[in-house]
Coordinates of C-alpha atoms and ligand atoms in Angstrom, one line a residue:
X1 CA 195.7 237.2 -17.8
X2 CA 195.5 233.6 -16.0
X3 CA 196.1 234.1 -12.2
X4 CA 197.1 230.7 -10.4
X5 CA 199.0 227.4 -11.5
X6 CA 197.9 224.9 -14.6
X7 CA 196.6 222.5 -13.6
X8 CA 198.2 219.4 -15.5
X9 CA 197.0 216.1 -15.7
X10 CA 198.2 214.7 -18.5
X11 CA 199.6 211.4 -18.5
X12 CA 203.6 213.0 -19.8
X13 CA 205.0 215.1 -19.6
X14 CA 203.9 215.3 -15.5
X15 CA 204.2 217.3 -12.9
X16 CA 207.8 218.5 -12.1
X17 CA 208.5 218.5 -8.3
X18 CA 210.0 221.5 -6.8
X19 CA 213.0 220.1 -5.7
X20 CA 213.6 218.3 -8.9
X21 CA 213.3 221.6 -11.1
X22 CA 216.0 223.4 -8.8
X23 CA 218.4 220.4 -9.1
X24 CA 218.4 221.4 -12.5
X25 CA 219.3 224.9 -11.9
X26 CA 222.7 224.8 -11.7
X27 CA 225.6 226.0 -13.6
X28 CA 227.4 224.2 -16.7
X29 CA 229.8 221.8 -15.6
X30 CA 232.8 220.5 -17.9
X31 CA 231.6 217.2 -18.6
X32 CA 235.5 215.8 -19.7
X33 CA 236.7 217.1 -15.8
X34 CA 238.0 213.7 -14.1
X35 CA 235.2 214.1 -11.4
X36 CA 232.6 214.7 -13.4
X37 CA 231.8 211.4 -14.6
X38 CA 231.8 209.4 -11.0
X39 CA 228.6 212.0 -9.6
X40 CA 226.4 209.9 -12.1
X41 CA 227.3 206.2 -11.1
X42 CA 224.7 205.8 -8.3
X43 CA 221.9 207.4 -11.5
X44 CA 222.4 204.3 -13.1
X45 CA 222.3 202.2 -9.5
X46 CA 219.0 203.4 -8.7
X47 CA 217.4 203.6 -12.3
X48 CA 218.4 200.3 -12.1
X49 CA 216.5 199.4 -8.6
X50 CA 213.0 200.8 -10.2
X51 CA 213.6 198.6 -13.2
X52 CA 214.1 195.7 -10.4
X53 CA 217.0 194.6 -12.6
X54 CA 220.8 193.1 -10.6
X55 CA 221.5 192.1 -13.9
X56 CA 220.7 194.6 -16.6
X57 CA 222.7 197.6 -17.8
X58 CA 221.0 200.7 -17.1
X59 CA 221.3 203.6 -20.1
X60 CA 220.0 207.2 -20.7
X61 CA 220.1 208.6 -24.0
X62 CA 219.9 212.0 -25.0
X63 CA 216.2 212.2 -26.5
X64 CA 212.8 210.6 -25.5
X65 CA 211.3 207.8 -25.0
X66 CA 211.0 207.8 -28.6
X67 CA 214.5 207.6 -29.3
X68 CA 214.9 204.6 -26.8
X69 CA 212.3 202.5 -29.2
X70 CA 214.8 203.5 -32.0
X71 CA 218.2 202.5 -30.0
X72 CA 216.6 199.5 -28.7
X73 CA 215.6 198.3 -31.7
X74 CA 218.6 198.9 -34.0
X75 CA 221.3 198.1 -31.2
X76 CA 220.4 194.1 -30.9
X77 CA 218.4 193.3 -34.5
X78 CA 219.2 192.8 -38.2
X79 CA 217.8 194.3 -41.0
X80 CA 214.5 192.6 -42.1
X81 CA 214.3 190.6 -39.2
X82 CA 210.7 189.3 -38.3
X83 CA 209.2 190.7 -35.2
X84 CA 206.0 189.9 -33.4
X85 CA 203.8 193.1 -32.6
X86 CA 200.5 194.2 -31.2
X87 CA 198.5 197.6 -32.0
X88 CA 196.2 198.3 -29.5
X89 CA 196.7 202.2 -28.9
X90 CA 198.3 205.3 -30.2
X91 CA 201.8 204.3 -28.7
X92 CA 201.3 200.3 -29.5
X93 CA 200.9 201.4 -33.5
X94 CA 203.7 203.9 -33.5
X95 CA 206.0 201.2 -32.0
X96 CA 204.9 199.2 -35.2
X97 CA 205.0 202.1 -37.5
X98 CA 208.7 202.8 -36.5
X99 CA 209.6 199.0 -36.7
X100 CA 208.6 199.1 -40.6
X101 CA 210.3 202.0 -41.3
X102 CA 213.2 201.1 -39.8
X103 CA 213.1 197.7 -42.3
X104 CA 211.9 195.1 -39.9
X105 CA 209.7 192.3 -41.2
X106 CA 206.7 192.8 -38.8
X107 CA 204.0 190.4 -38.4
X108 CA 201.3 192.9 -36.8
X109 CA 198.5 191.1 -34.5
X110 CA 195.3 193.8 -34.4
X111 CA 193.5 194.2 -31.4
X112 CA 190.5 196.4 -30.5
X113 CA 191.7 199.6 -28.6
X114 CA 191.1 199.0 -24.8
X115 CA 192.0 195.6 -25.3
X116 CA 195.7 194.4 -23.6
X117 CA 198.5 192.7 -24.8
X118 CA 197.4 189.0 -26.9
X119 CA 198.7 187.0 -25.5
X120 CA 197.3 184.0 -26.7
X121 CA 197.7 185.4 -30.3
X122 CA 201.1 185.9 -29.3
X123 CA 201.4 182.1 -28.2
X124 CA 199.8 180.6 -31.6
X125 CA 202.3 182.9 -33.4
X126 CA 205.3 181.7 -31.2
X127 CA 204.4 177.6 -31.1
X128 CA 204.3 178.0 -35.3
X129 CA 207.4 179.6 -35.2
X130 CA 209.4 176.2 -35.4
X131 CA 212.4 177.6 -37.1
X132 CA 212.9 180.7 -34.6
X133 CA 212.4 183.1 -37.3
X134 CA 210.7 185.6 -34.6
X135 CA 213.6 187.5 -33.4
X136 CA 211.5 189.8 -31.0
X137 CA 208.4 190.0 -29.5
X138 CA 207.0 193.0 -28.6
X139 CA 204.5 194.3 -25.7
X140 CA 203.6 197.9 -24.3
X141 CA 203.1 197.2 -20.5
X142 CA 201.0 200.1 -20.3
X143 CA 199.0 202.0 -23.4
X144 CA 199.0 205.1 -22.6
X145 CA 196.4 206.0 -25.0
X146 CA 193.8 203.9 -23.6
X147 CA 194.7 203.4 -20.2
X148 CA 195.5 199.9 -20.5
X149 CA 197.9 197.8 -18.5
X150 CA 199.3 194.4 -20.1
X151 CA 200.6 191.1 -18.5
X152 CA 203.9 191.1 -19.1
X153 CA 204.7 188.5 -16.8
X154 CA 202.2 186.2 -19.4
X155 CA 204.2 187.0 -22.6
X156 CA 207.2 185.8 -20.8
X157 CA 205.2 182.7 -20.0
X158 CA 204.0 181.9 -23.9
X159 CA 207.6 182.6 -24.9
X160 CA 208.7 180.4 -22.4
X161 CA 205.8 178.0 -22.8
X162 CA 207.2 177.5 -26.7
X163 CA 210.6 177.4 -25.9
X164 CA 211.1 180.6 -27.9
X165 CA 214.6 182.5 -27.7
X166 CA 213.2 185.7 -29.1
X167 CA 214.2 189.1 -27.7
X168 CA 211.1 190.5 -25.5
X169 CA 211.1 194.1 -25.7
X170 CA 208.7 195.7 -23.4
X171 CA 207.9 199.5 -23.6
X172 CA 207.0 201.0 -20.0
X173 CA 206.9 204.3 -20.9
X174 CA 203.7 205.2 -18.5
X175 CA 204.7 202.7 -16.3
X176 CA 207.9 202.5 -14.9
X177 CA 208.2 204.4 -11.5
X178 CA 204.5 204.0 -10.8
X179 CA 203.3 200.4 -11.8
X180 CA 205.4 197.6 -10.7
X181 CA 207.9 197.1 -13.8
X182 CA 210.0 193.3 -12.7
X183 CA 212.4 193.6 -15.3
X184 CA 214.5 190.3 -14.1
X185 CA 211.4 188.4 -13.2
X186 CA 209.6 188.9 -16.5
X187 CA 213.0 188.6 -18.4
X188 CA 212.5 191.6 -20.4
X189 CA 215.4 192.1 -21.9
X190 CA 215.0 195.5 -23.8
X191 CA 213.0 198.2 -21.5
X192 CA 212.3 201.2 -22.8
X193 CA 211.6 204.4 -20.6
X194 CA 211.3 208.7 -20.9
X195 CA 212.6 211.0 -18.3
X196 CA 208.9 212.8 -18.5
X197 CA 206.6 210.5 -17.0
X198 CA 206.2 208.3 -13.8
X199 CA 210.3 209.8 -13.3
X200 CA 208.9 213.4 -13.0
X201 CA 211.7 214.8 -15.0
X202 CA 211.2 217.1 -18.0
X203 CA 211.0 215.3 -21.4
X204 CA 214.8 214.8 -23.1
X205 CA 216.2 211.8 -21.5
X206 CA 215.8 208.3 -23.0
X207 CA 215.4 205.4 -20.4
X208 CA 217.0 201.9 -21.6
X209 CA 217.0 198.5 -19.4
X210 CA 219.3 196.2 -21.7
X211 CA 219.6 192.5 -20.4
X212 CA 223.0 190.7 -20.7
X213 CA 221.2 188.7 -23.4
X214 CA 220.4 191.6 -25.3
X215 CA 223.7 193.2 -25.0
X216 CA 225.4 190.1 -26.3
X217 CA 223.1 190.6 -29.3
X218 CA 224.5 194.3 -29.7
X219 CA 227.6 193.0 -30.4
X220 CA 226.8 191.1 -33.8
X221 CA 223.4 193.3 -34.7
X222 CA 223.8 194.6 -37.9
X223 CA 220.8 197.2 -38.3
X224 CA 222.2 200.7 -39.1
X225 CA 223.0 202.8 -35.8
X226 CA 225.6 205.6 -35.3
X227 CA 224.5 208.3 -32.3
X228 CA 222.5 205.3 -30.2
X229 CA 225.5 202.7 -30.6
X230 CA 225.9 200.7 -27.3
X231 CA 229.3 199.9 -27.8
X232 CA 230.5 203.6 -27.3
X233 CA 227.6 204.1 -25.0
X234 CA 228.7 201.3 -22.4
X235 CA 232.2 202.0 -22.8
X236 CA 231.8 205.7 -22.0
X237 CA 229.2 204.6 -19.1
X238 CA 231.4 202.6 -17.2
X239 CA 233.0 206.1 -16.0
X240 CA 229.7 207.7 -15.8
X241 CA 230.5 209.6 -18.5
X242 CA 228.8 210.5 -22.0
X243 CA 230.8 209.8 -25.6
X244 CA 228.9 213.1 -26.3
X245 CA 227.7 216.6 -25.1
X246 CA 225.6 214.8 -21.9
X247 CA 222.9 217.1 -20.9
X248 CA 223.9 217.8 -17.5
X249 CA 221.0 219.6 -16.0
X250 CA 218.9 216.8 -17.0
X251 CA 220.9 214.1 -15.2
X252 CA 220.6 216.9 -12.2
X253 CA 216.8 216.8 -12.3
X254 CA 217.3 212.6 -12.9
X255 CA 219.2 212.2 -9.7
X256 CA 216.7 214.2 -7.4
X257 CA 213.7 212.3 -8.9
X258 CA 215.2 208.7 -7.6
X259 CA 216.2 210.6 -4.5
X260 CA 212.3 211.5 -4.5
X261 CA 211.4 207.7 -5.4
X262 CA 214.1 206.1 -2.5
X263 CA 212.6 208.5 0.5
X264 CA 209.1 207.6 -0.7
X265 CA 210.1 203.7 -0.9
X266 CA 209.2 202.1 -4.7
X267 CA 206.5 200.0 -3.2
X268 CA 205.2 203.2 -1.3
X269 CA 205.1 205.0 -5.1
X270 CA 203.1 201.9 -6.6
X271 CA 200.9 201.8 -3.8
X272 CA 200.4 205.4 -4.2
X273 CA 200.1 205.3 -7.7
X274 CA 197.1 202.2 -7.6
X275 CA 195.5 204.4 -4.6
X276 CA 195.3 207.8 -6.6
X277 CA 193.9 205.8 -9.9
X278 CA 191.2 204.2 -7.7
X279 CA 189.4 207.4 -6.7
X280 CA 189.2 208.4 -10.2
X281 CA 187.9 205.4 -11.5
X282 CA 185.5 205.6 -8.6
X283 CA 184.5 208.9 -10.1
X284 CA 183.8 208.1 -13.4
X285 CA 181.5 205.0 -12.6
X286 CA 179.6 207.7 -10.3
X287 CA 179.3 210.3 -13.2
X288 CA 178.4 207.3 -15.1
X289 CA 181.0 207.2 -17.8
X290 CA 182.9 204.4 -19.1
X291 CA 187.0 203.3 -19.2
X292 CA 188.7 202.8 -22.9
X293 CA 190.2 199.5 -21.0
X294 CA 187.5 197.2 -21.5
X295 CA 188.9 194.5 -18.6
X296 CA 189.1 195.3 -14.7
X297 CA 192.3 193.6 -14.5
X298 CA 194.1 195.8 -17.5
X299 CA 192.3 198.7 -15.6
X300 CA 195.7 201.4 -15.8
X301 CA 197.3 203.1 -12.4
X302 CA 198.7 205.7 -14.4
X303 CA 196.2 206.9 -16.9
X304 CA 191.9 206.6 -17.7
X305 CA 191.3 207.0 -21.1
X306 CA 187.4 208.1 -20.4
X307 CA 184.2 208.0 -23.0
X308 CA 182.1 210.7 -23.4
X309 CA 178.6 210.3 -24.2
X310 CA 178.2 209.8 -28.1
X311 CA 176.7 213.2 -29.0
X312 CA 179.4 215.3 -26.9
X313 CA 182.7 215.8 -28.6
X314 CA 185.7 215.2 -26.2
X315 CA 187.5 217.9 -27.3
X316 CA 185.1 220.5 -25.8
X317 CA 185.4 219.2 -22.5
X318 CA 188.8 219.5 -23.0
X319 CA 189.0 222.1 -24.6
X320 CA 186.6 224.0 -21.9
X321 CA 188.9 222.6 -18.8
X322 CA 191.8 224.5 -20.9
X323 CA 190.1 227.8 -21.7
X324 CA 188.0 228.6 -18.4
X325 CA 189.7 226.6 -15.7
X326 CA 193.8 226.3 -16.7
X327 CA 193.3 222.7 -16.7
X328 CA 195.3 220.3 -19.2
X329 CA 193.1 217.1 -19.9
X330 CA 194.8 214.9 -22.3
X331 CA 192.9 214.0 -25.6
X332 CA 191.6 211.1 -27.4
X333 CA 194.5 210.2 -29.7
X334 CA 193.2 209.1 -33.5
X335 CA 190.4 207.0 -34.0
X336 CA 189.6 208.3 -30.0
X337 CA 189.6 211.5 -31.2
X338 CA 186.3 213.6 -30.0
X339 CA 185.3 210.5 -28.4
X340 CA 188.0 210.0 -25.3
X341 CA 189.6 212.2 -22.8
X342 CA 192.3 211.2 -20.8
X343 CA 193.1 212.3 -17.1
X344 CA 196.4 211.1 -16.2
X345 CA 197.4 210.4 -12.5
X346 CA 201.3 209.7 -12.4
X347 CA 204.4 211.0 -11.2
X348 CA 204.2 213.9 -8.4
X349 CA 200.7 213.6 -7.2
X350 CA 198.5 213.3 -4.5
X351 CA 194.9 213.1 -3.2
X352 CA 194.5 217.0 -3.2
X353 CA 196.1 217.3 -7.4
X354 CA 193.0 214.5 -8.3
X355 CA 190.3 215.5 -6.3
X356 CA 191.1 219.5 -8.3
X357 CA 191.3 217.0 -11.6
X358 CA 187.8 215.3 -11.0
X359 CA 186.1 218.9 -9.7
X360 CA 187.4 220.9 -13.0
X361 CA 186.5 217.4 -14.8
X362 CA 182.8 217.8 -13.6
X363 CA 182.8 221.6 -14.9
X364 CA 183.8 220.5 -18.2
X365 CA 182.1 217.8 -18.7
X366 CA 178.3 220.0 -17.4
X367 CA 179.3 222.6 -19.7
X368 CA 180.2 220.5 -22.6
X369 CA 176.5 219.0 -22.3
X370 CA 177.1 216.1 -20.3
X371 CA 174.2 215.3 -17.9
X372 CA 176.9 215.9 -14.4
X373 CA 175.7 215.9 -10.8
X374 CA 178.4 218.0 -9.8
X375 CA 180.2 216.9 -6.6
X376 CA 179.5 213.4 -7.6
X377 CA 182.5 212.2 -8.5
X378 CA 184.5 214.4 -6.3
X379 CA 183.1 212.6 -3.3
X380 CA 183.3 208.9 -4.5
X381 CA 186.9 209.9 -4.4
X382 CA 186.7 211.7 -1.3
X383 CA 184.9 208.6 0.3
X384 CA 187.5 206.3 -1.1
X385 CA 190.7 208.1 -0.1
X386 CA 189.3 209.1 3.7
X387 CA 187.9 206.0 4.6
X388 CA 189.9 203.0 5.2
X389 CA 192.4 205.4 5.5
X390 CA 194.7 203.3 8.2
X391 CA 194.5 200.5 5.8
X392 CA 196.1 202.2 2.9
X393 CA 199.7 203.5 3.1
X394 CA 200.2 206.8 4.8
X395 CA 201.2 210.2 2.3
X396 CA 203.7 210.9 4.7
X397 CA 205.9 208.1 6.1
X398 CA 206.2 207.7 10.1
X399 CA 210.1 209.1 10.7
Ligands
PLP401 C1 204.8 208.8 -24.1 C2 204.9 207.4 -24.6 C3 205.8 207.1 -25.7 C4 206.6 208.2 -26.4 O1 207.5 208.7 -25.6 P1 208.1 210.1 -26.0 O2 208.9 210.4 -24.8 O3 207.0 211.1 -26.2 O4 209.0 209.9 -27.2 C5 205.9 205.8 -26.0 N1 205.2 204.8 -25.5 C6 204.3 205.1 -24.5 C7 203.5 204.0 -23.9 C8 204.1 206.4 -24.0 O5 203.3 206.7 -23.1

């Protein structure tokens, strides 16, 4: 019998706010009635104000984030097109994985896990590419599975930097709606998202930023597509309606999360976001551990992908935070497997949810054989979020 809440800090799905979950309890609405579809317009408004796109199109898709890779890819490229890549984490080599099966001609650049985006790789690859026979270049602004943040902004600049007209597609999975995503800015013109991370939804909606160059592209792409297609999508859209069964309650739990994110501010969120990540990286340089992400500046707001000591497995420490103390860590993901926990800080959190994180973290960690001086990382948090306080932006807004 487990008395309490779960504790869950993983980085997706997240925490689901209160007033999120009962948005969702509501009763079945007929989704042909000629009301229903104008409820959603302002969901794709704001989705589109976190994305920082004016100009984008703004599309959720049955599914996850998973599913957005898939429509994003087969929606604007042909079959056997070459593609420029990176793997540098669980998420990073799926992207690829997916890109081969679906019959794309991938030229793969291998970088050490905790390493970001290569952008200089990238940039070689680009200035050879005389002919424009890279259709798409690829990034993941944050990897998830090792806590790693990429300059996004940077592969815009080699693209730009060798006159390349590729498509940049850019998936901000773990990032968007808690570190700053400038979809205009970095002209990223395929986005891809999930309704189960920094939104605070439950998993099952895809999240898709589509750029008018992108969309253009849709219109002559010849890769295979049926549910995903655009075409039907946008026309159905325009209504705010769905050229299928649209799951309703979702949408619901969508529309109080950007009502969560416009009282909060976006900036407010981000700040929020790089605050909370702070105190736990300020608590694993006290217990003495080290980050996945091998570079400061990559360090991610959203998720630390942590080492254990080389003869401690992981997975007991998770494992241990699951069993005795209802806590969800999240694991090393392959070849970090035994070797990396994860403790992921996004979505509907604050100083109180990470400071319970690090404490239970300590527990595990002691018991798993790690040498802990408990309380030690709890209070380089502690010290980090109380002082300076004024300085830092306020959990609760002035009125
Ligand atoms: C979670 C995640 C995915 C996969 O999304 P699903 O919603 O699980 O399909 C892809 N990329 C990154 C970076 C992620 O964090």
């Amino acid at each position: 019998m487990k008395t309490g809440i779960t504790h869950l800090y993983i980085p997706g799905p997240t925490n689901v706010p209160d007033d999120v979950r009962r948005a969702m309890n509501v009763p079945m609405q007929d989704m042909r009635a000629h009301d229903f579809g104008a409820q959603w317009l302002s969901l794709y408004a704001d989705l589109k104000m976190v994305m920082r796109t004016t100009e984008g199109t703004a599309m959720l898709l049955p599914g996850s984030g998973t599913a957005a890779w898939e429509a994003a890819m087969t929606n604007t490229l042909n079959p056997g097109d070459r593609v420029l890549m990176a793997r540098h984490g669980q998420f990073s080599m799926l992207w690829v994985e997916m890109a081969q099966r679906l019959g794309l001609d991938v030229i793969v650049v291998d970088v050490p896990w905790g390493q970001p985006t290569p952008v200089t790789e990238f940039a070689r690859h680009l200035a050879a590419d005389r002919a424009g026979e890279i259709k798409a270049v690829f990034a993941t602004h944050n990897e998830t599975a090792t806590g790693v943040t990429s300059d996004i902004a940077a592969v815009r600049a080699a693209m730009d930097g060798a006159f390349h007209k590729a498509l940049l597609f850019v998936d901000a999975v773990s990032s968007l709606g808690s570190i700053d995503v400038r979809m205009d800015d970095w002209g990223v013109d395929l986005l891809v998202a999930g309704s189960q991370k920094g939104l605070m939804c439950p998993a099952g909606l895809g999240v898709l930023g589509i750029s008018p160059k992108a969309m253009e592209a849709s219109k002559t792409a010849t890769m295979r597509r049926a549910y995903f297609e655009f075409k039907d999508m946008v026309a159905m859209n325009a209504g705010g309606y769905f050229p299928y069964t649209p799951p309703t309650q979702l949408l619901h739990g969508m529309r109080a999360a950007m009502d969560r994110i416009k009282a909060e501010g976006l900036d407010n969120v981000l700040a929020r976001h790089a605050r909370l990540a702070e105190g736990v990286r300020r608590a694993v340089a006290a217990w003495g551990l080290q980050l996945v992400a091998e570079y400061p500046v990559n360090y991610s707001n959203t998720v630390s992908a942590i080492r254990v000591p080389a003869d401690v497995d992981a997975r007991d420490v998770i494992k241990i935070a699951y069993d005795r103390y209802a806590t969800s860590l999240g694991s090393g993901l392959s070849q970090l497997a035994g070797k990396v926990f994860r403790i992921g800080h996004l979505g509907d959190l604050n100083e109180g949810m990470v400071l319970t994180a690090l404490a239970v973290t300590e527990m595990a960690l002691s018991e798993a054989g790690v040498n802990i001086r408990f309380g030690s990382g709890v209070a380089a948090a502690q010290a980090w979020f109380s002082t300076g306080r004024s300085a830092q932006t306020p959990a609760i807004a002035a009125e």
